[in-house]
Amino acid sequence: MTYRRRIVDEALDELFPHLAAISLESAKGVGKTATATERVKTVIALDNPAQHEIVSADLSYITQVPTPVLIDEWQPLERVWDRVRRAVDADNTGSQFLLAGSAEASPSARIHSGAGRIVRLTMRPLSLTERGLLMPTVSLAELLTGSRPTIGGQSGVDLSTYSDEILSSGFPGLRELPDRPRKEQLDGYLRRIVERDFSENGVATRRPPTHQGDR
């Protein structure tokens, strides 16, 4: 499948050559792994039991593989974060580590913030521009430089299209599915958040079904 550039790629183009470690953070299914994989030589997927076992037995493994390296779904092995931080302390050369995670570390985990070593970037679901529906006409980054660019343009996206796009979701892996399979995938996504992710991240819910639209 051909990779489609994301908005966050512009930030990565500018930052990663100069920063040793960047953490890409987003909800599940937004596309972190695909984006990060485009930029690395080595992928360590810690949701893979075999790779989890290797890294758990020897954390220095992550500094022995060819860089740049993606450490995907690092939260099940929270010590990885501190190992990356220490590696950056020893060598802050750019383009070494990309970390990708779909959740915060466990509330009981005691890990360093990574401030000054690991820069956090948030990745969002597909925007209308990323979906190929329109071209951006206003750049907030340009406005914040103090310049006075010409502002204008119009969108050909009507209410019906907006509604369709909301229902299609901003998850790259779900958009091309037929309506029924996509709905089932999205329902399952919500169920997992309510039934597992909330509790895993220390969030108590008194009536879980209400968060899924059930009564």
mmCIF file with all atom_site columns, C-alpha atoms in Angstrom:
data_model
loop_
_atom_site.group_PDB
_atom_site.id
_atom_site.type_symbol
_atom_site.label_atom_id
_atom_site.label_alt_id
_atom_site.label_comp_id
_atom_site.label_asym_id
_atom_site.label_entity_id
_atom_site.label_seq_id
_atom_site.pdbx_PDB_ins_code
_atom_site.Cartn_x
_atom_site.Cartn_y
_atom_site.Cartn_z
_atom_site.occupancy
_atom_site.B_iso_or_equiv
_atom_site.pdbx_formal_charge
_atom_site.auth_seq_id
_atom_site.auth_comp_id
_atom_site.auth_asym_id
_atom_site.auth_atom_id
_atom_site.pdbx_PDB_model_num
ATOM 1   C CA . MET A 1 1   ? 0.000   0.000   0.000  1.00 0.00 ? 1   MET A CA 1
ATOM 2   C CA . THR A 1 2   ? 1.356   3.427   -0.957 1.00 0.00 ? 2   THR A CA 1
ATOM 3   C CA . TYR A 1 3   ? 2.094   5.610   2.047  1.00 0.00 ? 3   TYR A CA 1
ATOM 4   C CA . ARG A 1 4   ? 0.117   8.851   2.226  1.00 0.00 ? 4   ARG A CA 1
ATOM 5   C CA . ARG A 1 5   ? 2.005   11.691  3.880  1.00 0.00 ? 5   ARG A CA 1
ATOM 6   C CA . ARG A 1 6   ? 0.449   13.081  7.036  1.00 0.00 ? 6   ARG A CA 1
ATOM 7   C CA . ILE A 1 7   ? 0.479   16.566  8.525  1.00 0.00 ? 7   ILE A CA 1
ATOM 8   C CA . VAL A 1 8   ? 2.817   15.368  11.267 1.00 0.00 ? 8   VAL A CA 1
ATOM 9   C CA . ASP A 1 9   ? 5.369   14.445  8.589  1.00 0.00 ? 9   ASP A CA 1
ATOM 10  C CA . GLU A 1 10  ? 6.149   18.139  8.125  1.00 0.00 ? 10  GLU A CA 1
ATOM 11  C CA . ALA A 1 11  ? 7.083   18.416  11.797 1.00 0.00 ? 11  ALA A CA 1
ATOM 12  C CA . LEU A 1 12  ? 9.127   15.218  11.619 1.00 0.00 ? 12  LEU A CA 1
ATOM 13  C CA . ASP A 1 13  ? 10.958  16.477  8.524  1.00 0.00 ? 13  ASP A CA 1
ATOM 14  C CA . GLU A 1 14  ? 11.998  19.562  10.447 1.00 0.00 ? 14  GLU A CA 1
ATOM 15  C CA . LEU A 1 15  ? 12.670  18.052  13.876 1.00 0.00 ? 15  LEU A CA 1
ATOM 16  C CA . PHE A 1 16  ? 13.896  14.469  13.607 1.00 0.00 ? 16  PHE A CA 1
ATOM 17  C CA . PRO A 1 17  ? 17.227  15.212  11.867 1.00 0.00 ? 17  PRO A CA 1
ATOM 18  C CA . HIS A 1 18  ? 18.161  17.340  14.883 1.00 0.00 ? 18  HIS A CA 1
ATOM 19  C CA . LEU A 1 19  ? 16.485  15.491  17.771 1.00 0.00 ? 19  LEU A CA 1
ATOM 20  C CA . ALA A 1 20  ? 17.641  12.123  19.062 1.00 0.00 ? 20  ALA A CA 1
ATOM 21  C CA . ALA A 1 21  ? 14.234  10.874  20.234 1.00 0.00 ? 21  ALA A CA 1
ATOM 22  C CA . ILE A 1 22  ? 10.636  11.723  19.394 1.00 0.00 ? 22  ILE A CA 1
ATOM 23  C CA . SER A 1 23  ? 7.529   10.112  20.858 1.00 0.00 ? 23  SER A CA 1
ATOM 24  C CA . LEU A 1 24  ? 4.527   9.937   18.515 1.00 0.00 ? 24  LEU A CA 1
ATOM 25  C CA . GLU A 1 25  ? 1.346   9.815   20.565 1.00 0.00 ? 25  GLU A CA 1
ATOM 26  C CA . SER A 1 26  ? -2.220  9.276   19.438 1.00 0.00 ? 26  SER A CA 1
ATOM 27  C CA . ALA A 1 27  ? -5.264  7.085   19.773 1.00 0.00 ? 27  ALA A CA 1
ATOM 28  C CA . LYS A 1 28  ? -5.133  3.567   18.364 1.00 0.00 ? 28  LYS A CA 1
ATOM 29  C CA . GLY A 1 29  ? -5.553  3.290   14.616 1.00 0.00 ? 29  GLY A CA 1
ATOM 30  C CA . VAL A 1 30  ? -4.503  6.835   13.720 1.00 0.00 ? 30  VAL A CA 1
ATOM 31  C CA . GLY A 1 31  ? -1.421  5.747   11.778 1.00 0.00 ? 31  GLY A CA 1
ATOM 32  C CA . LYS A 1 32  ? 1.605   6.239   14.050 1.00 0.00 ? 32  LYS A CA 1
ATOM 33  C CA . THR A 1 33  ? 3.265   2.971   13.105 1.00 0.00 ? 33  THR A CA 1
ATOM 34  C CA . ALA A 1 34  ? 2.926   3.540   9.354  1.00 0.00 ? 34  ALA A CA 1
ATOM 35  C CA . THR A 1 35  ? 4.291   7.074   9.622  1.00 0.00 ? 35  THR A CA 1
ATOM 36  C CA . ALA A 1 36  ? 7.211   6.110   11.838 1.00 0.00 ? 36  ALA A CA 1
ATOM 37  C CA . THR A 1 37  ? 8.084   3.016   9.793  1.00 0.00 ? 37  THR A CA 1
ATOM 38  C CA . GLU A 1 38  ? 8.722   5.232   6.768  1.00 0.00 ? 38  GLU A CA 1
ATOM 39  C CA . ARG A 1 39  ? 11.645  6.842   8.614  1.00 0.00 ? 39  ARG A CA 1
ATOM 40  C CA . VAL A 1 40  ? 13.455  3.983   10.334 1.00 0.00 ? 40  VAL A CA 1
ATOM 41  C CA . LYS A 1 41  ? 15.800  1.093   9.598  1.00 0.00 ? 41  LYS A CA 1
ATOM 42  C CA . THR A 1 42  ? 14.689  -1.083  12.532 1.00 0.00 ? 42  THR A CA 1
ATOM 43  C CA . VAL A 1 43  ? 11.234  -1.738  13.996 1.00 0.00 ? 43  VAL A CA 1
ATOM 44  C CA . ILE A 1 44  ? 10.914  -3.165  17.514 1.00 0.00 ? 44  ILE A CA 1
ATOM 45  C CA . ALA A 1 45  ? 7.260   -3.998  18.176 1.00 0.00 ? 45  ALA A CA 1
ATOM 46  C CA . LEU A 1 46  ? 6.807   -4.550  21.894 1.00 0.00 ? 46  LEU A CA 1
ATOM 47  C CA . ASP A 1 47  ? 3.283   -5.893  21.425 1.00 0.00 ? 47  ASP A CA 1
ATOM 48  C CA . ASN A 1 48  ? 5.009   -8.838  19.722 1.00 0.00 ? 48  ASN A CA 1
ATOM 49  C CA . PRO A 1 49  ? 5.716   -11.397 22.495 1.00 0.00 ? 49  PRO A CA 1
ATOM 50  C CA . ALA A 1 50  ? 9.016   -12.514 20.966 1.00 0.00 ? 50  ALA A CA 1
ATOM 51  C CA . GLN A 1 51  ? 10.395  -8.989  20.660 1.00 0.00 ? 51  GLN A CA 1
ATOM 52  C CA . HIS A 1 52  ? 9.026   -8.064  24.072 1.00 0.00 ? 52  HIS A CA 1
ATOM 53  C CA . GLU A 1 53  ? 10.934  -10.989 25.593 1.00 0.00 ? 53  GLU A CA 1
ATOM 54  C CA . ILE A 1 54  ? 14.191  -10.024 23.869 1.00 0.00 ? 54  ILE A CA 1
ATOM 55  C CA . VAL A 1 55  ? 14.060  -6.399  24.999 1.00 0.00 ? 55  VAL A CA 1
ATOM 56  C CA . SER A 1 56  ? 12.840  -7.285  28.489 1.00 0.00 ? 56  SER A CA 1
ATOM 57  C CA . ALA A 1 57  ? 15.838  -9.565  28.957 1.00 0.00 ? 57  ALA A CA 1
ATOM 58  C CA . ASP A 1 58  ? 18.315  -6.981  27.674 1.00 0.00 ? 58  ASP A CA 1
ATOM 59  C CA . LEU A 1 59  ? 17.243  -3.344  27.425 1.00 0.00 ? 59  LEU A CA 1
ATOM 60  C CA . SER A 1 60  ? 20.531  -2.438  25.772 1.00 0.00 ? 60  SER A CA 1
ATOM 61  C CA . TYR A 1 61  ? 19.255  -4.281  22.676 1.00 0.00 ? 61  TYR A CA 1
ATOM 62  C CA . ILE A 1 62  ? 17.463  -1.115  21.569 1.00 0.00 ? 62  ILE A CA 1
ATOM 63  C CA . THR A 1 63  ? 20.798  0.691   21.317 1.00 0.00 ? 63  THR A CA 1
ATOM 64  C CA . GLN A 1 64  ? 22.521  -2.122  19.421 1.00 0.00 ? 64  GLN A CA 1
ATOM 65  C CA . VAL A 1 65  ? 20.277  -2.285  16.350 1.00 0.00 ? 65  VAL A CA 1
ATOM 66  C CA . PRO A 1 66  ? 20.683  -0.065  13.262 1.00 0.00 ? 66  PRO A CA 1
ATOM 67  C CA . THR A 1 67  ? 19.211  3.400   13.713 1.00 0.00 ? 67  THR A CA 1
ATOM 68  C CA . PRO A 1 68  ? 16.858  5.106   13.288 1.00 0.00 ? 68  PRO A CA 1
ATOM 69  C CA . VAL A 1 69  ? 14.788  2.639   15.294 1.00 0.00 ? 69  VAL A CA 1
ATOM 70  C CA . LEU A 1 70  ? 11.042  2.603   15.952 1.00 0.00 ? 70  LEU A CA 1
ATOM 71  C CA . ILE A 1 71  ? 9.998   1.241   19.334 1.00 0.00 ? 71  ILE A CA 1
ATOM 72  C CA . ASP A 1 72  ? 6.313   0.541   18.819 1.00 0.00 ? 72  ASP A CA 1
ATOM 73  C CA . GLU A 1 73  ? 3.779   0.133   21.645 1.00 0.00 ? 73  GLU A CA 1
ATOM 74  C CA . TRP A 1 74  ? 6.469   0.641   24.275 1.00 0.00 ? 74  TRP A CA 1
ATOM 75  C CA . GLN A 1 75  ? 4.087   0.978   27.247 1.00 0.00 ? 75  GLN A CA 1
ATOM 76  C CA . PRO A 1 76  ? 3.945   -2.752  28.119 1.00 0.00 ? 76  PRO A CA 1
ATOM 77  C CA . LEU A 1 77  ? 7.642   -2.416  28.934 1.00 0.00 ? 77  LEU A CA 1
ATOM 78  C CA . GLU A 1 78  ? 7.833   0.982   30.588 1.00 0.00 ? 78  GLU A CA 1
ATOM 79  C CA . ARG A 1 79  ? 11.556  0.706   31.372 1.00 0.00 ? 79  ARG A CA 1
ATOM 80  C CA . VAL A 1 80  ? 12.218  1.282   27.671 1.00 0.00 ? 80  VAL A CA 1
ATOM 81  C CA . TRP A 1 81  ? 11.361  4.971   28.059 1.00 0.00 ? 81  TRP A CA 1
ATOM 82  C CA . ASP A 1 82  ? 14.064  5.511   30.664 1.00 0.00 ? 82  ASP A CA 1
ATOM 83  C CA . ARG A 1 83  ? 16.533  3.434   28.638 1.00 0.00 ? 83  ARG A CA 1
ATOM 84  C CA . VAL A 1 84  ? 15.980  5.705   25.638 1.00 0.00 ? 84  VAL A CA 1
ATOM 85  C CA . ARG A 1 85  ? 16.366  8.759   27.861 1.00 0.00 ? 85  ARG A CA 1
ATOM 86  C CA . ARG A 1 86  ? 19.711  7.506   29.142 1.00 0.00 ? 86  ARG A CA 1
ATOM 87  C CA . ALA A 1 87  ? 20.839  6.688   25.605 1.00 0.00 ? 87  ALA A CA 1
ATOM 88  C CA . VAL A 1 88  ? 20.076  10.263  24.570 1.00 0.00 ? 88  VAL A CA 1
ATOM 89  C CA . ASP A 1 89  ? 22.028  11.555  27.571 1.00 0.00 ? 89  ASP A CA 1
ATOM 90  C CA . ALA A 1 90  ? 25.015  9.601   26.269 1.00 0.00 ? 90  ALA A CA 1
ATOM 91  C CA . ASP A 1 91  ? 24.564  10.612  22.614 1.00 0.00 ? 91  ASP A CA 1
ATOM 92  C CA . ASN A 1 92  ? 22.153  13.305  21.453 1.00 0.00 ? 92  ASN A CA 1
ATOM 93  C CA . THR A 1 93  ? 22.796  12.865  17.734 1.00 0.00 ? 93  THR A CA 1
ATOM 94  C CA . GLY A 1 94  ? 19.589  13.369  15.744 1.00 0.00 ? 94  GLY A CA 1
ATOM 95  C CA . SER A 1 95  ? 17.442  10.665  14.134 1.00 0.00 ? 95  SER A CA 1
ATOM 96  C CA . GLN A 1 96  ? 17.972  7.818   16.605 1.00 0.00 ? 96  GLN A CA 1
ATOM 97  C CA . PHE A 1 97  ? 14.663  6.832   18.217 1.00 0.00 ? 97  PHE A CA 1
ATOM 98  C CA . LEU A 1 98  ? 10.990  7.085   17.365 1.00 0.00 ? 98  LEU A CA 1
ATOM 99  C CA . LEU A 1 99  ? 8.623   5.817   20.054 1.00 0.00 ? 99  LEU A CA 1
ATOM 100 C CA . ALA A 1 100 ? 4.985   5.158   19.257 1.00 0.00 ? 100 ALA A CA 1
ATOM 101 C CA . GLY A 1 101 ? 2.256   4.493   21.770 1.00 0.00 ? 101 GLY A CA 1
ATOM 102 C CA . SER A 1 102 ? -1.529  4.414   21.896 1.00 0.00 ? 102 SER A CA 1
ATOM 103 C CA . ALA A 1 103 ? -1.891  4.988   25.620 1.00 0.00 ? 103 ALA A CA 1
ATOM 104 C CA . GLU A 1 104 ? -0.221  6.570   28.580 1.00 0.00 ? 104 GLU A CA 1
ATOM 105 C CA . ALA A 1 105 ? 2.043   4.490   30.749 1.00 0.00 ? 105 ALA A CA 1
ATOM 106 C CA . SER A 1 106 ? 0.372   2.829   33.717 1.00 0.00 ? 106 SER A CA 1
ATOM 107 C CA . PRO A 1 107 ? -0.650  5.368   36.387 1.00 0.00 ? 107 PRO A CA 1
ATOM 108 C CA . SER A 1 108 ? 1.471   3.413   38.879 1.00 0.00 ? 108 SER A CA 1
ATOM 109 C CA . ALA A 1 109 ? 4.550   3.584   36.671 1.00 0.00 ? 109 ALA A CA 1
ATOM 110 C CA . ARG A 1 110 ? 7.377   5.802   37.840 1.00 0.00 ? 110 ARG A CA 1
ATOM 111 C CA . ILE A 1 111 ? 9.102   6.985   34.693 1.00 0.00 ? 111 ILE A CA 1
ATOM 112 C CA . HIS A 1 112 ? 10.978  10.159  33.951 1.00 0.00 ? 112 HIS A CA 1
ATOM 113 C CA . SER A 1 113 ? 9.086   12.765  31.930 1.00 0.00 ? 113 SER A CA 1
ATOM 114 C CA . GLY A 1 114 ? 11.771  12.652  29.265 1.00 0.00 ? 114 GLY A CA 1
ATOM 115 C CA . ALA A 1 115 ? 11.922  16.454  29.249 1.00 0.00 ? 115 ALA A CA 1
ATOM 116 C CA . GLY A 1 116 ? 14.938  17.672  27.356 1.00 0.00 ? 116 GLY A CA 1
ATOM 117 C CA . ARG A 1 117 ? 15.560  14.262  25.803 1.00 0.00 ? 117 ARG A CA 1
ATOM 118 C CA . ILE A 1 118 ? 12.346  12.915  24.277 1.00 0.00 ? 118 ILE A CA 1
ATOM 119 C CA . VAL A 1 119 ? 10.091  15.333  22.396 1.00 0.00 ? 119 VAL A CA 1
ATOM 120 C CA . ARG A 1 120 ? 6.400   14.440  22.234 1.00 0.00 ? 120 ARG A CA 1
ATOM 121 C CA . LEU A 1 121 ? 4.348   14.950  19.068 1.00 0.00 ? 121 LEU A CA 1
ATOM 122 C CA . THR A 1 122 ? 0.611   14.332  18.940 1.00 0.00 ? 122 THR A CA 1
ATOM 123 C CA . MET A 1 123 ? -0.816  12.712  15.819 1.00 0.00 ? 123 MET A CA 1
ATOM 124 C CA . ARG A 1 124 ? -4.470  13.271  14.949 1.00 0.00 ? 124 ARG A CA 1
ATOM 125 C CA . PRO A 1 125 ? -6.923  11.271  12.823 1.00 0.00 ? 125 PRO A CA 1
ATOM 126 C CA . LEU A 1 126 ? -7.017  12.089  9.121  1.00 0.00 ? 126 LEU A CA 1
ATOM 127 C CA . SER A 1 127 ? -7.943  15.696  8.418  1.00 0.00 ? 127 SER A CA 1
ATOM 128 C CA . LEU A 1 128 ? -9.986  16.620  5.347  1.00 0.00 ? 128 LEU A CA 1
ATOM 129 C CA . THR A 1 129 ? -6.760  17.699  3.663  1.00 0.00 ? 129 THR A CA 1
ATOM 130 C CA . GLU A 1 130 ? -5.139  14.340  4.407  1.00 0.00 ? 130 GLU A CA 1
ATOM 131 C CA . ARG A 1 131 ? -8.206  12.628  2.970  1.00 0.00 ? 131 ARG A CA 1
ATOM 132 C CA . GLY A 1 132 ? -7.636  14.495  -0.309 1.00 0.00 ? 132 GLY A CA 1
ATOM 133 C CA . LEU A 1 133 ? -10.921 16.398  -0.121 1.00 0.00 ? 133 LEU A CA 1
ATOM 134 C CA . LEU A 1 134 ? -9.549  19.925  -0.149 1.00 0.00 ? 134 LEU A CA 1
ATOM 135 C CA . MET A 1 135 ? -6.378  21.981  -0.176 1.00 0.00 ? 135 MET A CA 1
ATOM 136 C CA . PRO A 1 136 ? -5.536  24.174  2.830  1.00 0.00 ? 136 PRO A CA 1
ATOM 137 C CA . THR A 1 137 ? -5.772  27.912  2.167  1.00 0.00 ? 137 THR A CA 1
ATOM 138 C CA . VAL A 1 138 ? -4.663  29.293  5.546  1.00 0.00 ? 138 VAL A CA 1
ATOM 139 C CA . SER A 1 139 ? -1.444  28.374  7.364  1.00 0.00 ? 139 SER A CA 1
ATOM 140 C CA . LEU A 1 140 ? -1.516  29.004  11.112 1.00 0.00 ? 140 LEU A CA 1
ATOM 141 C CA . ALA A 1 141 ? 2.251   28.495  11.205 1.00 0.00 ? 141 ALA A CA 1
ATOM 142 C CA . GLU A 1 142 ? 2.671   31.287  8.669  1.00 0.00 ? 142 GLU A CA 1
ATOM 143 C CA . LEU A 1 143 ? 0.316   33.569  10.584 1.00 0.00 ? 143 LEU A CA 1
ATOM 144 C CA . LEU A 1 144 ? 2.269   33.009  13.799 1.00 0.00 ? 144 LEU A CA 1
ATOM 145 C CA . THR A 1 145 ? 5.480   34.210  12.146 1.00 0.00 ? 145 THR A CA 1
ATOM 146 C CA . GLY A 1 146 ? 4.009   37.717  12.149 1.00 0.00 ? 146 GLY A CA 1
ATOM 147 C CA . SER A 1 147 ? 3.650   37.909  8.384  1.00 0.00 ? 147 SER A CA 1
ATOM 148 C CA . ARG A 1 148 ? 0.433   39.007  6.714  1.00 0.00 ? 148 ARG A CA 1
ATOM 149 C CA . PRO A 1 149 ? -0.376  36.389  4.090  1.00 0.00 ? 149 PRO A CA 1
ATOM 150 C CA . THR A 1 150 ? -3.361  36.783  1.829  1.00 0.00 ? 150 THR A CA 1
ATOM 151 C CA . ILE A 1 151 ? -6.264  34.894  3.355  1.00 0.00 ? 151 ILE A CA 1
ATOM 152 C CA . GLY A 1 152 ? -8.976  33.597  1.106  1.00 0.00 ? 152 GLY A CA 1
ATOM 153 C CA . GLY A 1 153 ? -10.478 30.559  -0.501 1.00 0.00 ? 153 GLY A CA 1
ATOM 154 C CA . GLN A 1 154 ? -13.542 28.409  -0.251 1.00 0.00 ? 154 GLN A CA 1
ATOM 155 C CA . SER A 1 155 ? -14.386 24.806  0.401  1.00 0.00 ? 155 SER A CA 1
ATOM 156 C CA . GLY A 1 156 ? -16.343 22.600  -1.930 1.00 0.00 ? 156 GLY A CA 1
ATOM 157 C CA . VAL A 1 157 ? -17.156 20.242  0.931  1.00 0.00 ? 157 VAL A CA 1
ATOM 158 C CA . ASP A 1 158 ? -20.886 20.401  1.634  1.00 0.00 ? 158 ASP A CA 1
ATOM 159 C CA . LEU A 1 159 ? -22.909 19.231  4.628  1.00 0.00 ? 159 LEU A CA 1
ATOM 160 C CA . SER A 1 160 ? -23.613 15.833  3.101  1.00 0.00 ? 160 SER A CA 1
ATOM 161 C CA . THR A 1 161 ? -19.908 15.224  2.515  1.00 0.00 ? 161 THR A CA 1
ATOM 162 C CA . TYR A 1 162 ? -19.068 16.304  6.057  1.00 0.00 ? 162 TYR A CA 1
ATOM 163 C CA . SER A 1 163 ? -21.629 13.813  7.379  1.00 0.00 ? 163 SER A CA 1
ATOM 164 C CA . ASP A 1 164 ? -20.213 11.017  5.240  1.00 0.00 ? 164 ASP A CA 1
ATOM 165 C CA . GLU A 1 165 ? -16.678 11.808  6.389  1.00 0.00 ? 165 GLU A CA 1
ATOM 166 C CA . ILE A 1 166 ? -17.656 11.801  10.052 1.00 0.00 ? 166 ILE A CA 1
ATOM 167 C CA . LEU A 1 167 ? -19.214 8.361   9.628  1.00 0.00 ? 167 LEU A CA 1
ATOM 168 C CA . SER A 1 168 ? -16.200 7.117   7.652  1.00 0.00 ? 168 SER A CA 1
ATOM 169 C CA . SER A 1 169 ? -13.910 8.094   10.552 1.00 0.00 ? 169 SER A CA 1
ATOM 170 C CA . GLY A 1 170 ? -10.393 9.465   10.419 1.00 0.00 ? 170 GLY A CA 1
ATOM 171 C CA . PHE A 1 171 ? -8.741  6.058   10.840 1.00 0.00 ? 171 PHE A CA 1
ATOM 172 C CA . PRO A 1 172 ? -6.741  5.179   7.700  1.00 0.00 ? 172 PRO A CA 1
ATOM 173 C CA . GLY A 1 173 ? -7.312  1.445   8.047  1.00 0.00 ? 173 GLY A CA 1
ATOM 174 C CA . LEU A 1 174 ? -11.106 1.710   8.252  1.00 0.00 ? 174 LEU A CA 1
ATOM 175 C CA . ARG A 1 175 ? -12.046 4.296   5.659  1.00 0.00 ? 175 ARG A CA 1
ATOM 176 C CA . GLU A 1 176 ? -12.107 1.992   2.647  1.00 0.00 ? 176 GLU A CA 1
ATOM 177 C CA . LEU A 1 177 ? -14.256 -0.678  4.297  1.00 0.00 ? 177 LEU A CA 1
ATOM 178 C CA . PRO A 1 178 ? -17.910 -1.138  3.278  1.00 0.00 ? 178 PRO A CA 1
ATOM 179 C CA . ASP A 1 179 ? -20.423 0.487   5.628  1.00 0.00 ? 179 ASP A CA 1
ATOM 180 C CA . ARG A 1 180 ? -21.331 -2.558  7.753  1.00 0.00 ? 180 ARG A CA 1
ATOM 181 C CA . PRO A 1 181 ? -17.790 -3.844  8.396  1.00 0.00 ? 181 PRO A CA 1
ATOM 182 C CA . ARG A 1 182 ? -16.626 -0.305  9.168  1.00 0.00 ? 182 ARG A CA 1
ATOM 183 C CA . LYS A 1 183 ? -19.465 0.176   11.655 1.00 0.00 ? 183 LYS A CA 1
ATOM 184 C CA . GLU A 1 184 ? -18.602 -3.102  13.385 1.00 0.00 ? 184 GLU A CA 1
ATOM 185 C CA . GLN A 1 185 ? -14.943 -2.092  13.602 1.00 0.00 ? 185 GLN A CA 1
ATOM 186 C CA . LEU A 1 186 ? -15.814 1.298   15.087 1.00 0.00 ? 186 LEU A CA 1
ATOM 187 C CA . ASP A 1 187 ? -18.233 -0.290  17.581 1.00 0.00 ? 187 ASP A CA 1
ATOM 188 C CA . GLY A 1 188 ? -15.487 -2.707  18.617 1.00 0.00 ? 188 GLY A CA 1
ATOM 189 C CA . TYR A 1 189 ? -13.056 0.182   18.959 1.00 0.00 ? 189 TYR A CA 1
ATOM 190 C CA . LEU A 1 190 ? -15.402 1.942   21.383 1.00 0.00 ? 190 LEU A CA 1
ATOM 191 C CA . ARG A 1 191 ? -16.058 -1.243  23.346 1.00 0.00 ? 191 ARG A CA 1
ATOM 192 C CA . ARG A 1 192 ? -12.351 -1.834  23.854 1.00 0.00 ? 192 ARG A CA 1
ATOM 193 C CA . ILE A 1 193 ? -11.830 1.717   25.106 1.00 0.00 ? 193 ILE A CA 1
ATOM 194 C CA . VAL A 1 194 ? -14.677 1.445   27.594 1.00 0.00 ? 194 VAL A CA 1
ATOM 195 C CA . GLU A 1 195 ? -14.124 -2.144  28.729 1.00 0.00 ? 195 GLU A CA 1
ATOM 196 C CA . ARG A 1 196 ? -10.310 -2.261  28.801 1.00 0.00 ? 196 ARG A CA 1
ATOM 197 C CA . ASP A 1 197 ? -8.441  0.955   28.055 1.00 0.00 ? 197 ASP A CA 1
ATOM 198 C CA . PHE A 1 198 ? -10.204 3.062   30.688 1.00 0.00 ? 198 PHE A CA 1
ATOM 199 C CA . SER A 1 199 ? -9.376  0.644   33.491 1.00 0.00 ? 199 SER A CA 1
ATOM 200 C CA . GLU A 1 200 ? -5.831  0.030   32.219 1.00 0.00 ? 200 GLU A CA 1
ATOM 201 C CA . ASN A 1 201 ? -5.228  3.773   32.454 1.00 0.00 ? 201 ASN A CA 1
ATOM 202 C CA . GLY A 1 202 ? -6.770  4.175   35.899 1.00 0.00 ? 202 GLY A CA 1
ATOM 203 C CA . VAL A 1 203 ? -10.103 5.654   34.781 1.00 0.00 ? 203 VAL A CA 1
ATOM 204 C CA . ALA A 1 204 ? -13.108 4.377   36.731 1.00 0.00 ? 204 ALA A CA 1
ATOM 205 C CA . THR A 1 205 ? -16.466 4.122   34.948 1.00 0.00 ? 205 THR A CA 1
ATOM 206 C CA . ARG A 1 206 ? -19.679 3.487   36.882 1.00 0.00 ? 206 ARG A CA 1
ATOM 207 C CA . ARG A 1 207 ? -21.889 2.652   33.910 1.00 0.00 ? 207 ARG A CA 1
ATOM 208 C CA . PRO A 1 208 ? -19.705 1.514   31.001 1.00 0.00 ? 208 PRO A CA 1
ATOM 209 C CA . PRO A 1 209 ? -22.614 0.925   28.550 1.00 0.00 ? 209 PRO A CA 1
ATOM 210 C CA . THR A 1 210 ? -23.535 4.631   28.617 1.00 0.00 ? 210 THR A CA 1
ATOM 211 C CA . HIS A 1 211 ? -20.150 5.465   27.087 1.00 0.00 ? 211 HIS A CA 1
ATOM 212 C CA . GLN A 1 212 ? -21.011 3.285   24.100 1.00 0.00 ? 212 GLN A CA 1
ATOM 213 C CA . GLY A 1 213 ? -24.377 4.865   23.443 1.00 0.00 ? 213 GLY A CA 1
ATOM 214 C CA . ASP A 1 214 ? -26.244 1.966   25.099 1.00 0.00 ? 214 ASP A CA 1
ATOM 215 C CA . ARG A 1 215 ? -28.927 2.496   27.691 1.00 0.00 ? 215 ARG A CA 1
#
